[in-house]
Amino acid sequence: MANTGNWAIDPMHSEIQFKVKHLVISTVTGSFQKFDGKIVVNNEDFSDSQVSFSADIDSIVTNNKQRDEHLKSDDFFSAEKFPKLTFESTSFTKVDDENYRLTGNLTIRDVTKEVHLDVEYGGVAEDFYGNIKSGFTLSGKLSRKEFGLQWNGVTEAGKVVVGDTIKLIASVQFAKVKQEVEA
């Protein structure tokens, strides 16, 4: 199987999640329901690939409608002004047979920062329909405040309502784009 070429994210077999501390004692998990991504693969082992990704802010789900609306407000993501978060890779480095390091520019609101993500490679397989798929699990941490998500509350006891560190976890499957046959 030749891995080089263009690959598109398979949203039916992918999930993008984030986790943040609430009151410093528990964790709230959220996800993006609408997203898009691609990989341009230059080498059979996926090293030096170009990765791009975007997520619709309006698709945030945390299993609490009031919290979801607050996250979409100007206090956090400001979905009306900044409807997407985006990522463009600057490097995709192979660490060993199963692990990579992904570095790139993440834009949330109107702030772009370099982030580093750990990537676990799951392999390549062909599905029942002859489509070639590849799987990856990405993880990393970032400071929400560095991206302009500044809102915070403090309880009467002095506990911070929302933590600063956001854990990102993405389990994604990509499908190799079939080349159009010229007539």
PDB file of C-alpha atoms in Angstrom:
ATOM      1  CA  MET A   1       0.000   0.000   0.000  1.00  0.00           C
ATOM      2  CA  ALA A   2       1.447   3.331  -1.030  1.00  0.00           C
ATOM      3  CA  ASN A   3       0.859   5.830   1.765  1.00  0.00           C
ATOM      4  CA  THR A   4       1.972   8.945  -0.093  1.00  0.00           C
ATOM      5  CA  GLY A   5      -0.686  11.316  -1.331  1.00  0.00           C
ATOM      6  CA  ASN A   6      -3.683  13.100   0.136  1.00  0.00           C
ATOM      7  CA  TRP A   7      -5.705  11.812   3.066  1.00  0.00           C
ATOM      8  CA  ALA A   8      -8.966  13.300   4.417  1.00  0.00           C
ATOM      9  CA  ILE A   9     -10.340  12.937   7.941  1.00  0.00           C
ATOM     10  CA  ASP A  10     -13.164  10.423   8.311  1.00  0.00           C
ATOM     11  CA  PRO A  11     -15.561  12.186  10.718  1.00  0.00           C
ATOM     12  CA  MET A  12     -17.633   9.018  11.205  1.00  0.00           C
ATOM     13  CA  HIS A  13     -14.644   7.314  12.823  1.00  0.00           C
ATOM     14  CA  SER A  14     -12.997  10.271  14.574  1.00  0.00           C
ATOM     15  CA  GLU A  15     -13.503  12.318  17.723  1.00  0.00           C
ATOM     16  CA  ILE A  16     -11.968  15.534  18.989  1.00  0.00           C
ATOM     17  CA  GLN A  17     -12.155  16.093  22.756  1.00  0.00           C
ATOM     18  CA  PHE A  18     -10.890  18.513  25.363  1.00  0.00           C
ATOM     19  CA  LYS A  19     -10.752  18.261  29.140  1.00  0.00           C
ATOM     20  CA  VAL A  20     -10.526  21.037  31.739  1.00  0.00           C
ATOM     21  CA  LYS A  21     -10.567  21.106  35.521  1.00  0.00           C
ATOM     22  CA  HIS A  22     -13.673  22.450  37.223  1.00  0.00           C
ATOM     23  CA  LEU A  23     -13.277  23.829  40.751  1.00  0.00           C
ATOM     24  CA  VAL A  24      -9.843  22.134  40.728  1.00  0.00           C
ATOM     25  CA  ILE A  25     -11.502  18.903  41.925  1.00  0.00           C
ATOM     26  CA  SER A  26     -13.095  17.339  38.842  1.00  0.00           C
ATOM     27  CA  THR A  27     -12.774  17.285  35.078  1.00  0.00           C
ATOM     28  CA  VAL A  28     -15.291  18.407  32.449  1.00  0.00           C
ATOM     29  CA  THR A  29     -15.030  16.815  29.015  1.00  0.00           C
ATOM     30  CA  GLY A  30     -16.183  18.468  25.824  1.00  0.00           C
ATOM     31  CA  SER A  31     -15.972  17.702  22.133  1.00  0.00           C
ATOM     32  CA  PHE A  32     -16.362  19.249  18.721  1.00  0.00           C
ATOM     33  CA  GLN A  33     -19.063  17.600  16.632  1.00  0.00           C
ATOM     34  CA  LYS A  34     -18.126  19.237  13.298  1.00  0.00           C
ATOM     35  CA  PHE A  35     -14.545  19.282  12.089  1.00  0.00           C
ATOM     36  CA  ASP A  36     -12.410  18.755   9.022  1.00  0.00           C
ATOM     37  CA  GLY A  37      -8.802  17.799   8.434  1.00  0.00           C
ATOM     38  CA  LYS A  38      -6.324  16.489   5.931  1.00  0.00           C
ATOM     39  CA  ILE A  39      -2.814  15.111   5.680  1.00  0.00           C
ATOM     40  CA  VAL A  40      -0.550  15.477   2.678  1.00  0.00           C
ATOM     41  CA  VAL A  41       1.801  12.499   3.000  1.00  0.00           C
ATOM     42  CA  ASN A  42       5.230  12.825   1.389  1.00  0.00           C
ATOM     43  CA  ASN A  43       6.951   9.701   2.817  1.00  0.00           C
ATOM     44  CA  GLU A  44       5.724   6.127   3.246  1.00  0.00           C
ATOM     45  CA  ASP A  45       6.291   6.349   7.034  1.00  0.00           C
ATOM     46  CA  PHE A  46       4.177   9.563   7.276  1.00  0.00           C
ATOM     47  CA  SER A  47       7.180  11.628   8.448  1.00  0.00           C
ATOM     48  CA  ASP A  48       7.330  15.201   7.147  1.00  0.00           C
ATOM     49  CA  SER A  49       3.614  15.178   6.301  1.00  0.00           C
ATOM     50  CA  GLN A  50       1.593  18.393   6.266  1.00  0.00           C
ATOM     51  CA  VAL A  51      -1.392  18.305   8.616  1.00  0.00           C
ATOM     52  CA  SER A  52      -4.265  20.793   8.678  1.00  0.00           C
ATOM     53  CA  PHE A  53      -7.395  20.808  10.790  1.00  0.00           C
ATOM     54  CA  SER A  54     -10.371  22.997  11.633  1.00  0.00           C
ATOM     55  CA  ALA A  55     -13.296  22.682  14.041  1.00  0.00           C
ATOM     56  CA  ASP A  56     -16.581  24.567  14.132  1.00  0.00           C
ATOM     57  CA  ILE A  57     -16.845  26.375  17.470  1.00  0.00           C
ATOM     58  CA  ASP A  58     -20.634  26.268  17.268  1.00  0.00           C
ATOM     59  CA  SER A  59     -20.422  22.456  17.428  1.00  0.00           C
ATOM     60  CA  ILE A  60     -19.019  22.344  20.996  1.00  0.00           C
ATOM     61  CA  VAL A  61     -20.826  19.838  23.211  1.00  0.00           C
ATOM     62  CA  THR A  62     -20.170  19.301  26.936  1.00  0.00           C
ATOM     63  CA  ASN A  63     -23.492  17.612  27.785  1.00  0.00           C
ATOM     64  CA  ASN A  64     -24.761  20.827  29.389  1.00  0.00           C
ATOM     65  CA  LYS A  65     -26.591  23.281  27.104  1.00  0.00           C
ATOM     66  CA  GLN A  66     -26.033  26.294  29.399  1.00  0.00           C
ATOM     67  CA  ARG A  67     -22.276  25.602  29.601  1.00  0.00           C
ATOM     68  CA  ASP A  68     -22.106  25.025  25.830  1.00  0.00           C
ATOM     69  CA  GLU A  69     -23.703  28.417  25.180  1.00  0.00           C
ATOM     70  CA  HIS A  70     -21.326  30.073  27.666  1.00  0.00           C
ATOM     71  CA  LEU A  71     -18.324  28.528  25.870  1.00  0.00           C
ATOM     72  CA  LYS A  72     -19.600  29.920  22.558  1.00  0.00           C
ATOM     73  CA  SER A  73     -20.047  33.418  24.056  1.00  0.00           C
ATOM     74  CA  ASP A  74     -17.549  36.293  24.112  1.00  0.00           C
ATOM     75  CA  ASP A  75     -16.369  35.069  27.546  1.00  0.00           C
ATOM     76  CA  PHE A  76     -14.661  32.153  25.804  1.00  0.00           C
ATOM     77  CA  PHE A  77     -14.541  31.255  22.093  1.00  0.00           C
ATOM     78  CA  SER A  78     -16.698  34.112  20.735  1.00  0.00           C
ATOM     79  CA  ALA A  79     -18.194  31.802  18.101  1.00  0.00           C
ATOM     80  CA  GLU A  80     -20.034  34.566  16.283  1.00  0.00           C
ATOM     81  CA  LYS A  81     -16.819  36.522  15.589  1.00  0.00           C
ATOM     82  CA  PHE A  82     -14.472  33.524  15.347  1.00  0.00           C
ATOM     83  CA  PRO A  83     -16.478  30.547  14.038  1.00  0.00           C
ATOM     84  CA  LYS A  84     -13.545  28.121  13.679  1.00  0.00           C
ATOM     85  CA  LEU A  85     -10.379  27.064  15.380  1.00  0.00           C
ATOM     86  CA  THR A  86      -7.636  26.030  12.972  1.00  0.00           C
ATOM     87  CA  PHE A  87      -4.330  24.164  13.029  1.00  0.00           C
ATOM     88  CA  GLU A  88      -1.551  24.109  10.399  1.00  0.00           C
ATOM     89  CA  SER A  89       1.462  21.909  10.986  1.00  0.00           C
ATOM     90  CA  THR A  90       5.042  23.091  10.689  1.00  0.00           C
ATOM     91  CA  SER A  91       6.608  19.664  11.345  1.00  0.00           C
ATOM     92  CA  PHE A  92       5.606  16.024  11.742  1.00  0.00           C
ATOM     93  CA  THR A  93       8.592  14.122  13.110  1.00  0.00           C
ATOM     94  CA  LYS A  94       8.861  10.373  13.554  1.00  0.00           C
ATOM     95  CA  VAL A  95      10.058   9.434  17.059  1.00  0.00           C
ATOM     96  CA  ASP A  96       9.839   5.636  16.632  1.00  0.00           C
ATOM     97  CA  ASP A  97       7.648   3.111  14.767  1.00  0.00           C
ATOM     98  CA  GLU A  98       4.503   4.081  16.691  1.00  0.00           C
ATOM     99  CA  ASN A  99       5.110   7.668  17.842  1.00  0.00           C
ATOM    100  CA  TYR A 100       5.446  11.068  16.205  1.00  0.00           C
ATOM    101  CA  ARG A 101       5.749  14.673  17.358  1.00  0.00           C
ATOM    102  CA  LEU A 102       3.435  17.152  15.643  1.00  0.00           C
ATOM    103  CA  THR A 103       4.226  20.864  15.838  1.00  0.00           C
ATOM    104  CA  GLY A 104       2.138  23.602  14.328  1.00  0.00           C
ATOM    105  CA  ASN A 105       0.214  26.814  14.652  1.00  0.00           C
ATOM    106  CA  LEU A 106      -3.121  26.665  16.463  1.00  0.00           C
ATOM    107  CA  THR A 107      -5.481  29.616  16.060  1.00  0.00           C
ATOM    108  CA  ILE A 108      -8.280  30.174  18.555  1.00  0.00           C
ATOM    109  CA  ARG A 109     -10.219  33.431  18.344  1.00  0.00           C
ATOM    110  CA  ASP A 110      -7.662  35.830  16.821  1.00  0.00           C
ATOM    111  CA  VAL A 111      -4.644  34.349  18.621  1.00  0.00           C
ATOM    112  CA  THR A 112      -2.172  32.003  16.939  1.00  0.00           C
ATOM    113  CA  LYS A 113       0.366  30.073  19.019  1.00  0.00           C
ATOM    114  CA  GLU A 114       2.746  27.228  18.333  1.00  0.00           C
ATOM    115  CA  VAL A 115       1.659  23.960  19.971  1.00  0.00           C
ATOM    116  CA  HIS A 116       3.286  20.542  20.265  1.00  0.00           C
ATOM    117  CA  LEU A 117       1.248  17.349  20.189  1.00  0.00           C
ATOM    118  CA  ASP A 118       2.220  13.750  20.818  1.00  0.00           C
ATOM    119  CA  VAL A 119       0.931  11.392  18.145  1.00  0.00           C
ATOM    120  CA  GLU A 120       0.484   7.647  18.409  1.00  0.00           C
ATOM    121  CA  TYR A 121       0.272   5.932  15.019  1.00  0.00           C
ATOM    122  CA  GLY A 122      -2.287   3.124  14.843  1.00  0.00           C
ATOM    123  CA  GLY A 123      -1.403   1.802  11.401  1.00  0.00           C
ATOM    124  CA  VAL A 124      -2.956   1.491   7.960  1.00  0.00           C
ATOM    125  CA  ALA A 125      -5.764  -0.877   6.923  1.00  0.00           C
ATOM    126  CA  GLU A 126      -8.184  -1.419   4.064  1.00  0.00           C
ATOM    127  CA  ASP A 127     -11.898  -1.356   4.902  1.00  0.00           C
ATOM    128  CA  PHE A 128     -14.666  -3.547   3.434  1.00  0.00           C
ATOM    129  CA  TYR A 129     -15.157  -1.100   0.548  1.00  0.00           C
ATOM    130  CA  GLY A 130     -11.528  -0.955  -0.590  1.00  0.00           C
ATOM    131  CA  ASN A 131     -10.802   2.378   1.118  1.00  0.00           C
ATOM    132  CA  ILE A 132      -7.354   2.750   2.668  1.00  0.00           C
ATOM    133  CA  LYS A 133      -7.518   4.150   6.225  1.00  0.00           C
ATOM    134  CA  SER A 134      -4.887   5.317   8.717  1.00  0.00           C
ATOM    135  CA  GLY A 135      -5.397   5.921  12.428  1.00  0.00           C
ATOM    136  CA  PHE A 136      -3.772   8.317  14.880  1.00  0.00           C
ATOM    137  CA  THR A 137      -4.289   9.379  18.490  1.00  0.00           C
ATOM    138  CA  LEU A 138      -3.113  12.906  19.322  1.00  0.00           C
ATOM    139  CA  SER A 139      -2.677  14.401  22.766  1.00  0.00           C
ATOM    140  CA  GLY A 140      -1.316  17.581  24.250  1.00  0.00           C
ATOM    141  CA  LYS A 141      -1.884  20.439  26.669  1.00  0.00           C
ATOM    142  CA  LEU A 142      -2.285  24.163  26.214  1.00  0.00           C
ATOM    143  CA  SER A 143      -3.087  27.240  28.254  1.00  0.00           C
ATOM    144  CA  ARG A 144      -6.555  28.562  27.407  1.00  0.00           C
ATOM    145  CA  LYS A 145      -5.617  32.019  28.678  1.00  0.00           C
ATOM    146  CA  GLU A 146      -2.795  32.282  26.122  1.00  0.00           C
ATOM    147  CA  PHE A 147      -5.497  32.035  23.424  1.00  0.00           C
ATOM    148  CA  GLY A 148      -7.653  34.811  24.883  1.00  0.00           C
ATOM    149  CA  LEU A 149     -10.068  32.550  26.771  1.00  0.00           C
ATOM    150  CA  GLN A 150      -9.700  34.667  29.892  1.00  0.00           C
ATOM    151  CA  TRP A 151     -13.041  34.336  31.716  1.00  0.00           C
ATOM    152  CA  ASN A 152     -12.861  32.906  35.189  1.00  0.00           C
ATOM    153  CA  GLY A 153     -14.839  32.909  38.335  1.00  0.00           C
ATOM    154  CA  VAL A 154     -13.760  32.335  41.913  1.00  0.00           C
ATOM    155  CA  THR A 155     -16.006  30.712  44.490  1.00  0.00           C
ATOM    156  CA  GLU A 156     -16.583  32.189  47.941  1.00  0.00           C
ATOM    157  CA  ALA A 157     -14.067  29.641  49.243  1.00  0.00           C
ATOM    158  CA  GLY A 158     -11.466  30.961  46.785  1.00  0.00           C
ATOM    159  CA  LYS A 159     -11.581  28.034  44.335  1.00  0.00           C
ATOM    160  CA  VAL A 160     -11.013  28.794  40.652  1.00  0.00           C
ATOM    161  CA  VAL A 161     -14.070  27.723  38.627  1.00  0.00           C
ATOM    162  CA  VAL A 162     -12.279  26.821  35.371  1.00  0.00           C
ATOM    163  CA  GLY A 163      -8.680  25.620  35.150  1.00  0.00           C
ATOM    164  CA  ASP A 164      -6.199  27.154  32.724  1.00  0.00           C
ATOM    165  CA  THR A 165      -4.719  23.918  31.350  1.00  0.00           C
ATOM    166  CA  ILE A 166      -6.701  22.287  28.556  1.00  0.00           C
ATOM    167  CA  LYS A 167      -5.957  18.672  27.651  1.00  0.00           C
ATOM    168  CA  LEU A 168      -6.541  17.842  23.997  1.00  0.00           C
ATOM    169  CA  ILE A 169      -7.286  14.286  22.904  1.00  0.00           C
ATOM    170  CA  ALA A 170      -8.108  13.351  19.323  1.00  0.00           C
ATOM    171  CA  SER A 171      -8.694   9.877  17.960  1.00  0.00           C
ATOM    172  CA  VAL A 172      -8.774  10.305  14.224  1.00  0.00           C
ATOM    173  CA  GLN A 173      -9.039   8.112  11.195  1.00  0.00           C
ATOM    174  CA  PHE A 174      -8.037   9.354   7.761  1.00  0.00           C
ATOM    175  CA  ALA A 175      -9.100   7.932   4.394  1.00  0.00           C
ATOM    176  CA  LYS A 176      -6.740   8.056   1.451  1.00  0.00           C
ATOM    177  CA  VAL A 177      -8.237  10.233  -1.256  1.00  0.00           C
ATOM    178  CA  LYS A 178      -8.806   8.197  -4.396  1.00  0.00           C
ATOM    179  CA  GLN A 179      -7.133   9.714  -7.430  1.00  0.00           C
ATOM    180  CA  GLU A 180      -9.448  10.722 -10.231  1.00  0.00           C
ATOM    181  CA  VAL A 181      -8.885   8.642 -13.346  1.00  0.00           C
ATOM    182  CA  GLU A 182      -8.394  10.731 -16.451  1.00  0.00           C
ATOM    183  CA  ALA A 183     -10.640   9.830 -19.372  1.00  0.00           C
TER     184      ALA A 183
END
